[in-house]
JSON list of C-alpha atoms in Angstrom, two decimals:
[
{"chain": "S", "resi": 250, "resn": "UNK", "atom": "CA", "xyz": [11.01, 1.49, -10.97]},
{"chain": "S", "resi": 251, "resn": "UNK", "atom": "CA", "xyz": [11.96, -2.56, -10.06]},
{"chain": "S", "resi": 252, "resn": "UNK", "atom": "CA", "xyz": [8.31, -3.73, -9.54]},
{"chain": "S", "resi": 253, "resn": "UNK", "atom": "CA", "xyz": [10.46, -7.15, -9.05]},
{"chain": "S", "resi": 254, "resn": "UNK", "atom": "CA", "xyz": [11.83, -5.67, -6.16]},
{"chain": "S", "resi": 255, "resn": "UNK", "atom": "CA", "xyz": [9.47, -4.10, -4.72]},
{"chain": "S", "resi": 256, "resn": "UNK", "atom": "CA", "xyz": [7.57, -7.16, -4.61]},
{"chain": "S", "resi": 257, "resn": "UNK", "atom": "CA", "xyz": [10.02, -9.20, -3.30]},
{"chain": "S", "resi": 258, "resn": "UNK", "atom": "CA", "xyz": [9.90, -6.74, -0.42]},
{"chain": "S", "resi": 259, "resn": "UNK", "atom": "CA", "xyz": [7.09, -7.52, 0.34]},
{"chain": "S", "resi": 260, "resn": "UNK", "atom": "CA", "xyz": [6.70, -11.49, -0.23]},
{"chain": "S", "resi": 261, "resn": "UNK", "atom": "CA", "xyz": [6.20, -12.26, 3.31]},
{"chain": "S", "resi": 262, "resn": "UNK", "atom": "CA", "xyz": [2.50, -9.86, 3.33]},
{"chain": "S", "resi": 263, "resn": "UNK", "atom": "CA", "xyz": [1.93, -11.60, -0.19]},
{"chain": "S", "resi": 264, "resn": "UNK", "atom": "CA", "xyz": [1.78, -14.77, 0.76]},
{"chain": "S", "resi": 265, "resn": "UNK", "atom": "CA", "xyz": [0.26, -14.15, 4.12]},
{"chain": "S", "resi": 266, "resn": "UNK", "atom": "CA", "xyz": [-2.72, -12.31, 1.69]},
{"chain": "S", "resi": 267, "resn": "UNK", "atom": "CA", "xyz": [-2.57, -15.15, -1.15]},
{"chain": "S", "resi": 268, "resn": "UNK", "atom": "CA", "xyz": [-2.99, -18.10, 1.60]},
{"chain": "S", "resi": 269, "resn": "UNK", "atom": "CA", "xyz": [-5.78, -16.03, 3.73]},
{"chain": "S", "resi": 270, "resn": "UNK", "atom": "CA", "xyz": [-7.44, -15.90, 0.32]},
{"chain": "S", "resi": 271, "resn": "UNK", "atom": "CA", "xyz": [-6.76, -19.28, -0.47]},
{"chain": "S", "resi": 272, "resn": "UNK", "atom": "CA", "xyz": [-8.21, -20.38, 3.17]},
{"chain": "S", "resi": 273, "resn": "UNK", "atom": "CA", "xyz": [-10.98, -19.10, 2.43]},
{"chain": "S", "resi": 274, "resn": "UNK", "atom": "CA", "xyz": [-12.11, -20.19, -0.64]},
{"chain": "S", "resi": 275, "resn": "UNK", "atom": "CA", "xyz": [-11.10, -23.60, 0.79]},
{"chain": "S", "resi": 276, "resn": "UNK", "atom": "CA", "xyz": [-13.68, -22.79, 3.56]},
{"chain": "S", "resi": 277, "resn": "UNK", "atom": "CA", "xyz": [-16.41, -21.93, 0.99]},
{"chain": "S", "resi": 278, "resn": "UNK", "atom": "CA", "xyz": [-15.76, -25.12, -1.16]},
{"chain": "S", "resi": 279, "resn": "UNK", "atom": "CA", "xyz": [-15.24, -27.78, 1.99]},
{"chain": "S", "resi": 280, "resn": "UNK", "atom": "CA", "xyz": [-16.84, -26.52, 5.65]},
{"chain": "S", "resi": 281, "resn": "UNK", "atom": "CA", "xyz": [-15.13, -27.81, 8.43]},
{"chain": "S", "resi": 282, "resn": "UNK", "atom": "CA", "xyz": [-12.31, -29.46, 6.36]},
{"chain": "S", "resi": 283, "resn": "UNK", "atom": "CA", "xyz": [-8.40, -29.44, 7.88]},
{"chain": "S", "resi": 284, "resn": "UNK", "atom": "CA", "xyz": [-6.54, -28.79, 5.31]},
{"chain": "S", "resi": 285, "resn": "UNK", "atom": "CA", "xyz": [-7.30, -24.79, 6.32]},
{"chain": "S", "resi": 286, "resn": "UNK", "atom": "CA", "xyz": [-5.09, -25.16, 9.20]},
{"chain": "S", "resi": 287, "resn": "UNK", "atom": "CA", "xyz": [-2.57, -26.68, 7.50]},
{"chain": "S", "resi": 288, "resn": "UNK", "atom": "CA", "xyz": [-2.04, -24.35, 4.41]},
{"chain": "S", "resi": 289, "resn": "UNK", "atom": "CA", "xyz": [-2.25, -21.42, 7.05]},
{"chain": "S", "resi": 290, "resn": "UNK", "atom": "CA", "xyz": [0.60, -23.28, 8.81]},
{"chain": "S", "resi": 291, "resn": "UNK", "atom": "CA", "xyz": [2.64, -23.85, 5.77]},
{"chain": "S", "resi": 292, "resn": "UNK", "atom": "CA", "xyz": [2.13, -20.65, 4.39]},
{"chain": "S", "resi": 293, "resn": "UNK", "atom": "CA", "xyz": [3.40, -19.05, 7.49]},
{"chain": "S", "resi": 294, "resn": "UNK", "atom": "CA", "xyz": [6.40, -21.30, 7.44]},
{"chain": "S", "resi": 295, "resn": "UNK", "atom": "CA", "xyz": [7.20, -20.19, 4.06]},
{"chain": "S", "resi": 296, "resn": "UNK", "atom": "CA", "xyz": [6.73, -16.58, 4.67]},
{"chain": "S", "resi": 297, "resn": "UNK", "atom": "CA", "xyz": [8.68, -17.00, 7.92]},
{"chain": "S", "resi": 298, "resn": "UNK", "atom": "CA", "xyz": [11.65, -18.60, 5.21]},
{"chain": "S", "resi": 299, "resn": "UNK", "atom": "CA", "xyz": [12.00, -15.35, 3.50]},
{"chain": "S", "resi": 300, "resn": "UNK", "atom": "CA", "xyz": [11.64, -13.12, 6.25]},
{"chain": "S", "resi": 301, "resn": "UNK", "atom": "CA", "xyz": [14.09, -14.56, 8.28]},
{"chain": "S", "resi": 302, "resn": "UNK", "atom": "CA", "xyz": [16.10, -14.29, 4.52]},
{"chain": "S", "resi": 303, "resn": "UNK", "atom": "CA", "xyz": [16.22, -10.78, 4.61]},
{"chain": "S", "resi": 304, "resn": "UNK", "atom": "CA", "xyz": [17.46, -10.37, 8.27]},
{"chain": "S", "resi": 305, "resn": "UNK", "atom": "CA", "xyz": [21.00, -9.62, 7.36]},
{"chain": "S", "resi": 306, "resn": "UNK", "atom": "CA", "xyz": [20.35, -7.26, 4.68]},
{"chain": "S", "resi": 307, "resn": "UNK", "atom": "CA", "xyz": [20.34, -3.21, 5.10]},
{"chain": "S", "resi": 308, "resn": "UNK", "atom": "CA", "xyz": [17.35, -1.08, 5.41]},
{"chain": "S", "resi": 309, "resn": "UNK", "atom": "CA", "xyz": [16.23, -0.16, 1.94]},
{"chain": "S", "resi": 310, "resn": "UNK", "atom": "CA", "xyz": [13.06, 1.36, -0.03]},
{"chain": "S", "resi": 311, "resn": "UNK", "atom": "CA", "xyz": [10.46, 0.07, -1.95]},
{"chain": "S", "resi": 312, "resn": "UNK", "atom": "CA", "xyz": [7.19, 0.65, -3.60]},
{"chain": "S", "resi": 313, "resn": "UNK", "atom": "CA", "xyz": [8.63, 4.72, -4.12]},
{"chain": "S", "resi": 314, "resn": "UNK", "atom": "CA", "xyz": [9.77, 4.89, -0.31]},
{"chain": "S", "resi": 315, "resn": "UNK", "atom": "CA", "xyz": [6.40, 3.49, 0.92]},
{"chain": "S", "resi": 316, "resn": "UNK", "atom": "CA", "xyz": [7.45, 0.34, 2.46]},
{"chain": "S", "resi": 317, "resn": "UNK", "atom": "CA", "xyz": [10.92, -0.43, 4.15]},
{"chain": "S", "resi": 318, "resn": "UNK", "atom": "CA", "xyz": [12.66, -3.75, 4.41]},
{"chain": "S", "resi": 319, "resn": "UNK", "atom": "CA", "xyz": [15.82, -5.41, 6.07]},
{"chain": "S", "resi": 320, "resn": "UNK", "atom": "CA", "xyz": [16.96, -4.00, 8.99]},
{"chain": "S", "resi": 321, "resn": "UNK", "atom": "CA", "xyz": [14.68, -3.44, 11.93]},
{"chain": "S", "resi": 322, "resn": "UNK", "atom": "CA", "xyz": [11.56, -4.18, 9.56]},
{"chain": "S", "resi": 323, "resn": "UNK", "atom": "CA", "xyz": [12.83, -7.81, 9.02]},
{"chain": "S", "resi": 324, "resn": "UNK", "atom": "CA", "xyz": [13.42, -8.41, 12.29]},
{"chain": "S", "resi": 325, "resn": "UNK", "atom": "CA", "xyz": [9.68, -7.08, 13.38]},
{"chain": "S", "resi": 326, "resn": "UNK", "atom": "CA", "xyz": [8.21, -9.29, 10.69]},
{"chain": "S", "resi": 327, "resn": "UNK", "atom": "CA", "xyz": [10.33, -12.05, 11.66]},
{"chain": "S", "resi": 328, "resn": "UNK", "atom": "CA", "xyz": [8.84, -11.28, 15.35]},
{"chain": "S", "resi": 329, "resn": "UNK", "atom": "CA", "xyz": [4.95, -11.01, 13.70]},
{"chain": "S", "resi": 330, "resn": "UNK", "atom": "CA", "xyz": [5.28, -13.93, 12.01]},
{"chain": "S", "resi": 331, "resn": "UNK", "atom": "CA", "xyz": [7.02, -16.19, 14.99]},
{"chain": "S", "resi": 332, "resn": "UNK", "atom": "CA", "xyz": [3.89, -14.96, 16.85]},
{"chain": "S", "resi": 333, "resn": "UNK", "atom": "CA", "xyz": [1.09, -15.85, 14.28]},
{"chain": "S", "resi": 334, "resn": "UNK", "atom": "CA", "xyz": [2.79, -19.11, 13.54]},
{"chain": "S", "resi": 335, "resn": "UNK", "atom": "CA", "xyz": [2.59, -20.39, 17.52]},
{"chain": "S", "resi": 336, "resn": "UNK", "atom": "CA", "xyz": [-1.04, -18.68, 17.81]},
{"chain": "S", "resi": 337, "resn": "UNK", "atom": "CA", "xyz": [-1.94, -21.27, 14.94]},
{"chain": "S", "resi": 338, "resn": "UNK", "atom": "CA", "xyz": [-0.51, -24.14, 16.82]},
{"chain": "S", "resi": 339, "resn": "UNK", "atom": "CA", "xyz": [-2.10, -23.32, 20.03]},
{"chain": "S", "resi": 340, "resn": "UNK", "atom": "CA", "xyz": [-5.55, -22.22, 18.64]},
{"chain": "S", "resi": 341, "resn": "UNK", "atom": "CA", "xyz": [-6.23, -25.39, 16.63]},
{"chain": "S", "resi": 342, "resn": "UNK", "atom": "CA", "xyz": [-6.27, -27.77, 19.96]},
{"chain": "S", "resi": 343, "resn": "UNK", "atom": "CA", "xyz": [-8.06, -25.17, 21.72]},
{"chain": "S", "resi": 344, "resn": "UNK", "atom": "CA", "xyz": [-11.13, -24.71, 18.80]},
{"chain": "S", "resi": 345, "resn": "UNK", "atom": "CA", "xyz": [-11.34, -28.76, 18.93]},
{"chain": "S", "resi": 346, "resn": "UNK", "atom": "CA", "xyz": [-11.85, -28.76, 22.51]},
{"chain": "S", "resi": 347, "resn": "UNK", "atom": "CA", "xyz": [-14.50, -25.92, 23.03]},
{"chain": "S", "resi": 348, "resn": "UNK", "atom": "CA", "xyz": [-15.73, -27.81, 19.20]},
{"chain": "S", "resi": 349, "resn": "UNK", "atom": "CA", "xyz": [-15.55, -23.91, 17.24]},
{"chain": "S", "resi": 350, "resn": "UNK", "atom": "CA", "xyz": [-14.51, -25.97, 13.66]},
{"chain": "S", "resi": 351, "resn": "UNK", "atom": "CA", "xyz": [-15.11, -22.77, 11.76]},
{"chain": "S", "resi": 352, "resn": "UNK", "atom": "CA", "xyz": [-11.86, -21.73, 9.54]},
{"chain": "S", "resi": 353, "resn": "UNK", "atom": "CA", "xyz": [-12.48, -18.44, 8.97]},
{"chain": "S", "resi": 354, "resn": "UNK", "atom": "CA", "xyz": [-10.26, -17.46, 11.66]},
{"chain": "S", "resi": 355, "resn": "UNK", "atom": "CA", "xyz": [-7.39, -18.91, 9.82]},
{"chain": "S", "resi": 356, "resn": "UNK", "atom": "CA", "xyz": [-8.31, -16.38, 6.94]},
{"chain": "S", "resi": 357, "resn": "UNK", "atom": "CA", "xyz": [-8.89, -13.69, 9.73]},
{"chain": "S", "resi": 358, "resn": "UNK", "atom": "CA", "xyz": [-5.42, -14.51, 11.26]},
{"chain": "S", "resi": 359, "resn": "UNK", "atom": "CA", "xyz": [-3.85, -14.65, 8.29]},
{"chain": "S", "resi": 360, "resn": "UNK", "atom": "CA", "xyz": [-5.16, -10.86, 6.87]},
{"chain": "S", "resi": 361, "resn": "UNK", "atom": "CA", "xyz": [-4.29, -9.49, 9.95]},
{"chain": "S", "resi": 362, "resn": "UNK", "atom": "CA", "xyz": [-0.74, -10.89, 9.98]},
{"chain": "S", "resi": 363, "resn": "UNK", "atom": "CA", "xyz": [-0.55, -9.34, 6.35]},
{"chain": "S", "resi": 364, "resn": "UNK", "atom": "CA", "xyz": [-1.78, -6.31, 7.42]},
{"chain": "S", "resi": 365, "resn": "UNK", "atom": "CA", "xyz": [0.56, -6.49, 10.40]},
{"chain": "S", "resi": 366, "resn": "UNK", "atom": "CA", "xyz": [3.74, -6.89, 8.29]},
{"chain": "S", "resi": 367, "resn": "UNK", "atom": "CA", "xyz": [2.89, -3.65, 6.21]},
{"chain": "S", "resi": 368, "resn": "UNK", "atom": "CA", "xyz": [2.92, -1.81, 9.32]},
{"chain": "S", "resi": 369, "resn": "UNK", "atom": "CA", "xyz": [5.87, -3.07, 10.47]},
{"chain": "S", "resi": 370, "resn": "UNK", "atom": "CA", "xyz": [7.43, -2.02, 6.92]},
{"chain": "S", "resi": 371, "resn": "UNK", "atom": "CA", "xyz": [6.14, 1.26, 6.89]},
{"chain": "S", "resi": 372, "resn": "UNK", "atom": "CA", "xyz": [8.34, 4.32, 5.83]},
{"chain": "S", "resi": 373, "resn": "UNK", "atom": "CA", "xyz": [5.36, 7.04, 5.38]},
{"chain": "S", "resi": 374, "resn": "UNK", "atom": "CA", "xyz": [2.53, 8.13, 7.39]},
{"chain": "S", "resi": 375, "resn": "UNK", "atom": "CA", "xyz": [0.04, 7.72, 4.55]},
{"chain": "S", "resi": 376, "resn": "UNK", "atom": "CA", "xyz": [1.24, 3.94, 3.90]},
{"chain": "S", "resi": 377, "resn": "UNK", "atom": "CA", "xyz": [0.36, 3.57, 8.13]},
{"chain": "S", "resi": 378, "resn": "UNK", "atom": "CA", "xyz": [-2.68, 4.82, 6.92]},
{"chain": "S", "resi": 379, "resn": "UNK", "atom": "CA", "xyz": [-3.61, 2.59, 4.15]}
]
C-alpha cells in the first residue's frame, strides 16, 4: 500500500481541509481579521497548482480503489476549484458592502470545496457515501 501516493492523490482536498481548519482557528483567535480571506485565497491557489498538475496524467486508484485521480477527476477538480476560487473573489466585496465580516464562510467554503473534490474523485458508492 503507497500511503505516499495515495495522499498525494488527494492533496488538493488536503489542503482545502488543512486551510478551512486553519481559517477557522484564525477566526477564533482574531474576529473580523483579513487575513481569513487571504489564506482561503492562497490555499486555493495552491491546491488549484497541483490539480491542474495532475491534468495530463491517466486515471489511476488510490486509497484501495476508493478515490480516483487524473483523468476526468482532475479535470472536475480543476473545474471545483476554478469555481470556489472566483466565488472567494466575488464574495469578499459583496460581505463588505452588505457589512457580513464574519469568516466562517471562508471555513464553510473551504469544507465544502474539500468535500466537493472527494466526490468528484470517487470510484465506489460507499466512498460517495462517506
Amino acid at each position: 500500500m503507497d500511503y505516499l501516493g495515495d495522499l498525494q492523490a488527494f492533496l488538493p482536498g488536503i489542503i482545502t481541509a488543512v486551510a478551512g481548519l486553519a481559517v477557522i482557528t484564525i477566526e477564533a483567535l482574531k474576529s473580523g481579521h483579513k487575513s481569513a480571506y487571504w489564506v482561503t485565497s492562497f490555499s486555493l491557489i495552491v491546491a488549484l497548482f497541483f490539480g491542474i498538475q495532475s491534468l495530463g496524467t491517466p486515471l489511476q486508484e488510490a486509497f484501495s480503489g476508493m478515490l480516483v485521480h487524473g483523468g476526468i477527476a482532475a479535470f472536475g477538480n480543476v473545474i471545483i476549484l476554478l469555481g470556489t476560487l472566483f466565488c472567494v473573489f466575488l464574495s469578499n466585496d459583496y460581505l463588505e458592502s452588505i457589512d457580513h465580516n464574519y469568516n466562517e464562510v471562508y471555513g464553510m467554503i473551504l469544507f465544502a470545496t474539500s468535500g466537493m473534490i472527494c466526490l468528484a474523485g470517487a470510484n465506489d458508492l460507499i466512498s460517495l457515501f462517506l
